[in-house]
XYZ file of C-alpha atoms in Angstrom:
351
model
C 2.660 -2.354 -3.403
C 5.899 -3.666 -2.020
C 7.422 -6.753 -3.541
C 7.139 -10.221 -2.099
C 10.163 -11.955 -0.674
C 10.657 -13.868 -3.889
C 13.986 -13.085 -5.520
C 13.684 -11.041 -8.713
C 14.172 -12.642 -12.070
C 16.079 -9.643 -13.399
C 19.130 -7.797 -12.215
C 18.332 -4.989 -9.815
C 20.322 -2.030 -8.628
C 20.021 0.049 -5.529
C 19.306 3.741 -5.423
C 22.290 6.078 -5.108
C 22.313 8.434 -2.120
C 19.848 11.306 -2.311
C 21.689 14.613 -2.055
C 18.974 17.096 -1.226
C 21.364 20.028 -1.204
C 22.055 19.612 -4.926
C 20.042 21.733 -7.349
C 19.927 18.940 -9.899
C 19.312 15.233 -9.568
C 21.054 12.335 -11.339
C 19.656 11.256 -14.693
C 18.758 7.880 -13.219
C 16.257 9.597 -10.938
C 14.476 11.598 -13.605
C 11.002 10.170 -14.034
C 9.741 9.952 -17.630
C 6.297 8.410 -17.218
C 3.339 9.719 -19.183
C 2.180 11.607 -16.080
C 5.559 13.278 -15.464
C 4.304 16.681 -16.542
C 1.888 16.849 -13.617
C 4.336 16.014 -10.806
C 4.858 19.526 -9.490
C 1.612 21.148 -10.600
C -1.082 22.492 -8.315
C -3.651 19.730 -8.437
C -7.120 19.860 -6.918
C -7.739 18.295 -3.529
C -10.118 15.352 -3.763
C -12.700 14.827 -1.066
C -12.322 11.075 -0.613
C -15.359 9.876 1.356
C -14.952 8.786 4.956
C -16.345 5.551 6.352
C -17.090 5.513 10.059
C -16.393 2.051 11.446
C -18.518 2.744 14.519
C -21.502 3.407 12.255
C -20.821 0.115 10.464
C -21.380 -1.748 13.722
C -24.366 0.187 15.054
C -27.817 -1.403 14.495
C -29.283 2.049 13.872
C -26.758 3.109 11.221
C -25.104 0.007 9.777
C -27.432 -0.380 6.767
C -26.831 3.194 5.642
C -23.070 3.039 6.218
C -22.806 -0.315 4.407
C -24.590 1.187 1.425
C -22.141 4.078 1.527
C -19.239 1.609 1.680
C -20.555 -0.209 -1.379
C -20.947 3.032 -3.304
C -17.507 4.340 -2.325
C -15.632 1.160 -3.250
C -17.539 0.887 -6.529
C -16.818 4.436 -7.638
C -13.617 5.423 -5.845
C -11.966 2.197 -4.715
C -10.655 3.928 -1.600
C -11.826 5.791 1.471
C -10.642 7.368 4.709
C -11.479 5.127 7.682
C -12.347 6.958 10.893
C -13.311 5.662 14.342
C -11.529 2.409 13.528
C -10.760 1.608 17.143
C -6.983 2.077 17.185
C -6.033 4.781 19.676
C -4.311 7.924 18.330
C -1.649 7.695 21.051
C -0.696 4.213 19.870
C -0.596 5.323 16.215
C 1.814 8.072 17.265
C 4.081 5.408 18.777
C 3.903 3.335 15.581
C 5.020 6.305 13.519
C 7.586 7.458 16.059
C 9.598 4.213 15.962
C 9.710 4.446 12.169
C 11.000 8.003 12.271
C 13.541 7.058 14.923
C 14.805 4.215 12.756
C 15.205 6.366 9.645
C 17.044 8.994 11.735
C 19.742 6.488 12.768
C 23.215 6.659 11.215
C 23.556 4.716 7.964
C 25.876 2.204 9.652
C 23.153 1.281 12.148
C 20.368 1.090 9.544
C 22.487 -1.073 7.291
C 22.544 -3.802 9.952
C 19.058 -4.554 8.617
C 19.865 -4.025 4.956
C 18.021 -5.973 2.317
C 19.862 -8.919 0.806
C 18.799 -9.063 -2.829
C 20.133 -12.606 -3.113
C 17.416 -13.899 -0.789
C 14.539 -11.467 -1.117
C 13.186 -7.989 -0.538
C 12.814 -7.735 3.215
C 14.816 -5.218 5.169
C 16.034 -1.662 4.784
C 16.905 -0.329 1.357
C 16.477 2.414 -1.124
C 13.892 1.600 -3.748
C 15.064 -0.827 -6.412
C 14.225 -1.112 -10.057
C 14.170 -3.805 -12.696
C 15.582 -3.100 -16.105
C 17.410 -0.201 -17.693
C 14.438 1.981 -18.568
C 12.932 2.590 -15.127
C 13.788 5.669 -13.094
C 14.491 5.363 -9.393
C 11.737 6.376 -7.027
C 12.686 9.023 -4.447
C 12.103 6.798 -1.447
C 13.746 4.826 1.350
C 11.909 1.778 2.711
C 11.862 -0.646 5.578
C 9.975 -3.691 4.331
C 8.930 -6.392 6.805
C 6.718 -9.458 6.492
C 4.686 -9.468 9.701
C 2.622 -12.600 9.098
C 2.187 -15.473 9.034
C 4.538 -16.219 11.883
C 6.674 -18.743 9.996
C 7.498 -16.196 7.274
C 8.826 -13.499 9.569
C 12.562 -12.876 9.409
C 13.404 -11.084 12.626
C 16.957 -10.395 11.506
C 15.475 -7.568 9.445
C 13.400 -6.182 12.344
C 15.259 -3.298 13.981
C 16.322 -3.635 17.604
C 16.990 0.093 17.619
C 14.772 1.778 18.696
C 14.342 -0.783 21.454
C 10.529 -0.711 21.347
C 10.281 -1.177 17.564
C 9.567 -4.910 17.463
C 7.043 -4.905 20.289
C 5.106 -1.977 18.839
C 5.029 -3.406 15.312
C 3.862 -6.793 16.621
C 0.996 -5.115 18.470
C 0.150 -3.003 15.443
C 0.062 -6.042 13.195
C -2.356 -7.845 15.544
C -4.694 -4.846 15.396
C -4.470 -4.681 11.598
C -5.358 -8.378 11.261
C -8.585 -7.735 13.189
C -9.335 -4.572 11.226
C -8.866 -6.393 7.933
C -11.154 -9.251 8.992
C -13.794 -6.712 9.977
C -13.615 -4.986 6.589
C -13.707 -8.261 4.651
C -16.928 -9.153 6.455
C -18.337 -5.657 5.921
C -17.925 -5.751 2.145
C -19.799 -9.060 2.023
C -22.693 -7.493 3.899
C -22.475 -4.381 1.720
C -23.245 -6.560 -1.318
C -26.033 -8.401 0.527
C -23.976 -11.583 0.416
C -23.018 -14.097 3.087
C -20.912 -12.258 5.657
C -17.855 -14.513 5.394
C -17.731 -14.963 1.617
C -14.770 -12.615 1.069
C -13.072 -13.641 4.302
C -13.314 -17.337 3.388
C -11.770 -16.761 -0.024
C -9.081 -14.563 1.526
C -8.271 -17.660 3.544
C -6.056 -18.546 6.457
C -2.301 -18.031 6.680
C -2.645 -14.790 4.724
C 0.394 -12.593 4.184
C 0.729 -9.292 6.028
C 3.475 -6.870 5.043
C 4.368 -3.624 6.808
C 6.370 -1.052 4.872
C 7.698 2.148 6.382
C 8.202 4.673 3.564
C 10.445 7.710 3.892
C 10.320 10.357 1.156
C 13.198 12.781 1.853
C 12.989 16.393 0.676
C 13.696 16.509 -3.048
C 15.420 19.422 -4.821
C 13.387 18.874 -8.008
C 9.855 17.600 -7.314
C 9.057 18.303 -10.956
C 11.562 15.669 -12.073
C 11.621 12.926 -9.417
C 8.666 10.867 -8.221
C 8.222 9.381 -4.769
C 6.405 6.288 -6.023
C 5.349 5.552 -9.583
C 1.661 5.197 -10.548
C 0.323 1.746 -9.758
C -2.627 -0.180 -8.405
C -1.946 -2.588 -5.541
C -1.916 -6.360 -5.948
C -3.373 -6.790 -2.463
C -6.778 -7.575 -1.083
C -6.710 -4.317 0.888
C -3.984 -1.776 1.626
C -4.043 0.287 4.836
C -2.045 3.505 4.711
C -1.205 5.596 7.751
C -0.284 8.962 6.296
C 2.137 11.589 7.531
C 0.159 13.963 9.750
C 1.556 17.115 8.198
C 2.852 16.501 4.687
C 0.721 15.499 1.716
C 2.063 13.345 -1.068
C -0.457 10.639 -1.956
C -2.436 11.235 -5.158
C -5.126 9.160 -6.852
C -6.226 8.970 -10.477
C -9.957 9.368 -11.061
C -11.579 9.925 -14.450
C -8.106 10.459 -15.988
C -7.338 13.307 -13.584
C -4.816 13.266 -10.735
C -6.043 14.525 -7.368
C -4.308 15.188 -4.063
C -5.460 13.094 -1.119
C -6.023 15.177 2.020
C -4.475 14.242 5.349
C -6.917 13.316 8.115
C -4.850 12.686 11.254
C -5.359 9.197 12.708
C -7.446 8.065 9.718
C -6.403 5.187 7.482
C -6.516 5.588 3.735
C -7.810 2.161 2.724
C -7.834 1.110 -0.884
C -9.084 -1.906 -2.766
C -6.365 -4.070 -4.247
C -6.600 -6.068 -7.453
C -7.533 -9.251 -5.593
C -10.696 -7.712 -4.124
C -11.557 -6.374 -7.576
C -11.312 -9.970 -8.811
C -13.281 -11.389 -5.875
C -16.055 -8.811 -6.381
C -16.157 -9.510 -10.131
C -15.238 -5.916 -10.840
C -17.872 -4.302 -8.611
C -15.146 -2.830 -6.397
C -12.330 -0.988 -8.183
C -8.593 -1.083 -7.518
C -7.488 2.564 -7.900
C -4.292 3.825 -9.507
C -2.271 6.033 -7.186
C 1.186 7.583 -6.860
C 3.296 9.602 -4.423
C 4.961 12.929 -5.230
C 7.864 14.628 -3.450
C 8.276 17.917 -1.606
C 11.207 20.303 -1.945
C 11.251 21.405 1.683
C 9.748 18.713 3.867
C 10.268 14.990 4.148
C 7.313 12.674 4.540
C 6.927 9.295 6.231
C 4.056 6.864 5.888
C 3.337 3.285 6.898
C 1.536 0.923 4.550
C 0.192 -2.482 5.532
C -0.483 -4.829 2.633
C -2.931 -7.701 3.149
C -2.661 -10.553 0.671
C -4.234 -14.004 0.474
C -1.946 -16.973 0.925
C -0.160 -17.535 -2.425
C -1.593 -21.076 -2.510
C -5.138 -19.742 -2.159
C -7.267 -19.697 -5.305
C -8.920 -16.328 -5.823
C -11.881 -15.693 -8.118
C -15.321 -14.079 -8.020
C -17.161 -15.026 -4.822
C -20.602 -16.632 -4.843
C -23.340 -14.147 -5.625
C -21.460 -11.630 -7.785
C -21.904 -13.502 -11.077
C -25.333 -13.561 -12.698
C -27.076 -12.955 -16.010
C -26.879 -9.208 -15.572
C -23.194 -9.357 -14.616
C -21.373 -12.246 -16.274
C -18.077 -13.512 -14.912
C -15.316 -11.036 -15.779
C -12.293 -12.588 -14.064
C -10.532 -15.942 -14.047
C -9.577 -17.816 -10.913
C -5.959 -16.957 -10.116
C -3.334 -18.284 -7.751
C -0.260 -16.489 -6.389
C -1.431 -13.237 -7.942
C 1.555 -11.403 -6.469
C 3.856 -13.178 -8.923
C 1.546 -12.288 -11.795
C 1.372 -8.739 -10.477
C 5.103 -8.109 -10.648
C 5.722 -9.750 -13.990
C 3.284 -7.252 -15.503
C 4.159 -4.305 -13.252
C 7.762 -4.389 -14.408
C 6.547 -4.042 -17.998
C 4.510 -0.968 -17.136
C 1.155 -2.646 -17.796
C -1.771 -3.278 -15.471
C -1.431 -6.786 -14.074
C -5.172 -7.217 -13.563
C -5.628 -7.345 -17.331
C -4.097 -10.838 -17.199
C -6.917 -11.997 -14.920
C -9.737 -10.790 -17.138
C -11.698 -13.245 -19.222
């Protein structure tokens, strides 16, 4: 997950330019995580289940699809959402303005450069904390899209001209989609429909992050994005139509996630795992690089207001399933203090 706009507590450094034509990559970009040996191996393709949002709303099929949703989020923690109501032509526009921005000359892109002194919004190469972390092979445009009073339009590109208008429209659609899913998971557990939505609260934070993974000369050495679980409620990923890269960890095995054009890969974040008292799982995932083709994706992160208290909702704690998680507040801050140490932040929320 992308960082919040809170300034880091440690010194950070920006990623040096990626020189794809070189046969080797700088030492600072060589990834040394425990999973490094599997970066450029031929992994199996995992058949992540699809959830049809039209079936979720149909009186004839909703019960069956809600049961499927419960099963998928309990065992996988993620799914491919189809028939979600956002037109393919509009999704193409959303991706096109991102590609157009990344294709601009560096001088133009740097007009929206991140200012580390005040936060993490804007355009930048990935950043790291501490001496031991390797750089991820990624460029990002990170924008808070809600609530309204947290938006900093100085970081929103005016080139391409349609960028701001399209992202605003996209964000409005994602807010509705997220509300729909929060209600659906309540019904999937046979709970009150608004129980997750009420705990998610008003004035929630929405963050849109365009991710560009340029071609990499050594996919066996550099990683696009390190393994992590998200600190969100839900994350909505719009994948590149043609180039794979996302991988998920299931039963201690890495799997490739297939591309379904126009589908969203939606995954549970730590805060829904907490709200569901561990019924729904927040999956570990990563992104690998490609030696020949670049890849662009757009992730939308949905997080409760940092002042909102988050804990297991009513109905998920009983004699058979005792309370497993504390009530937490501003989990994003907790998330990054642990993430930077290479440990799973959700462990801090367990009782």
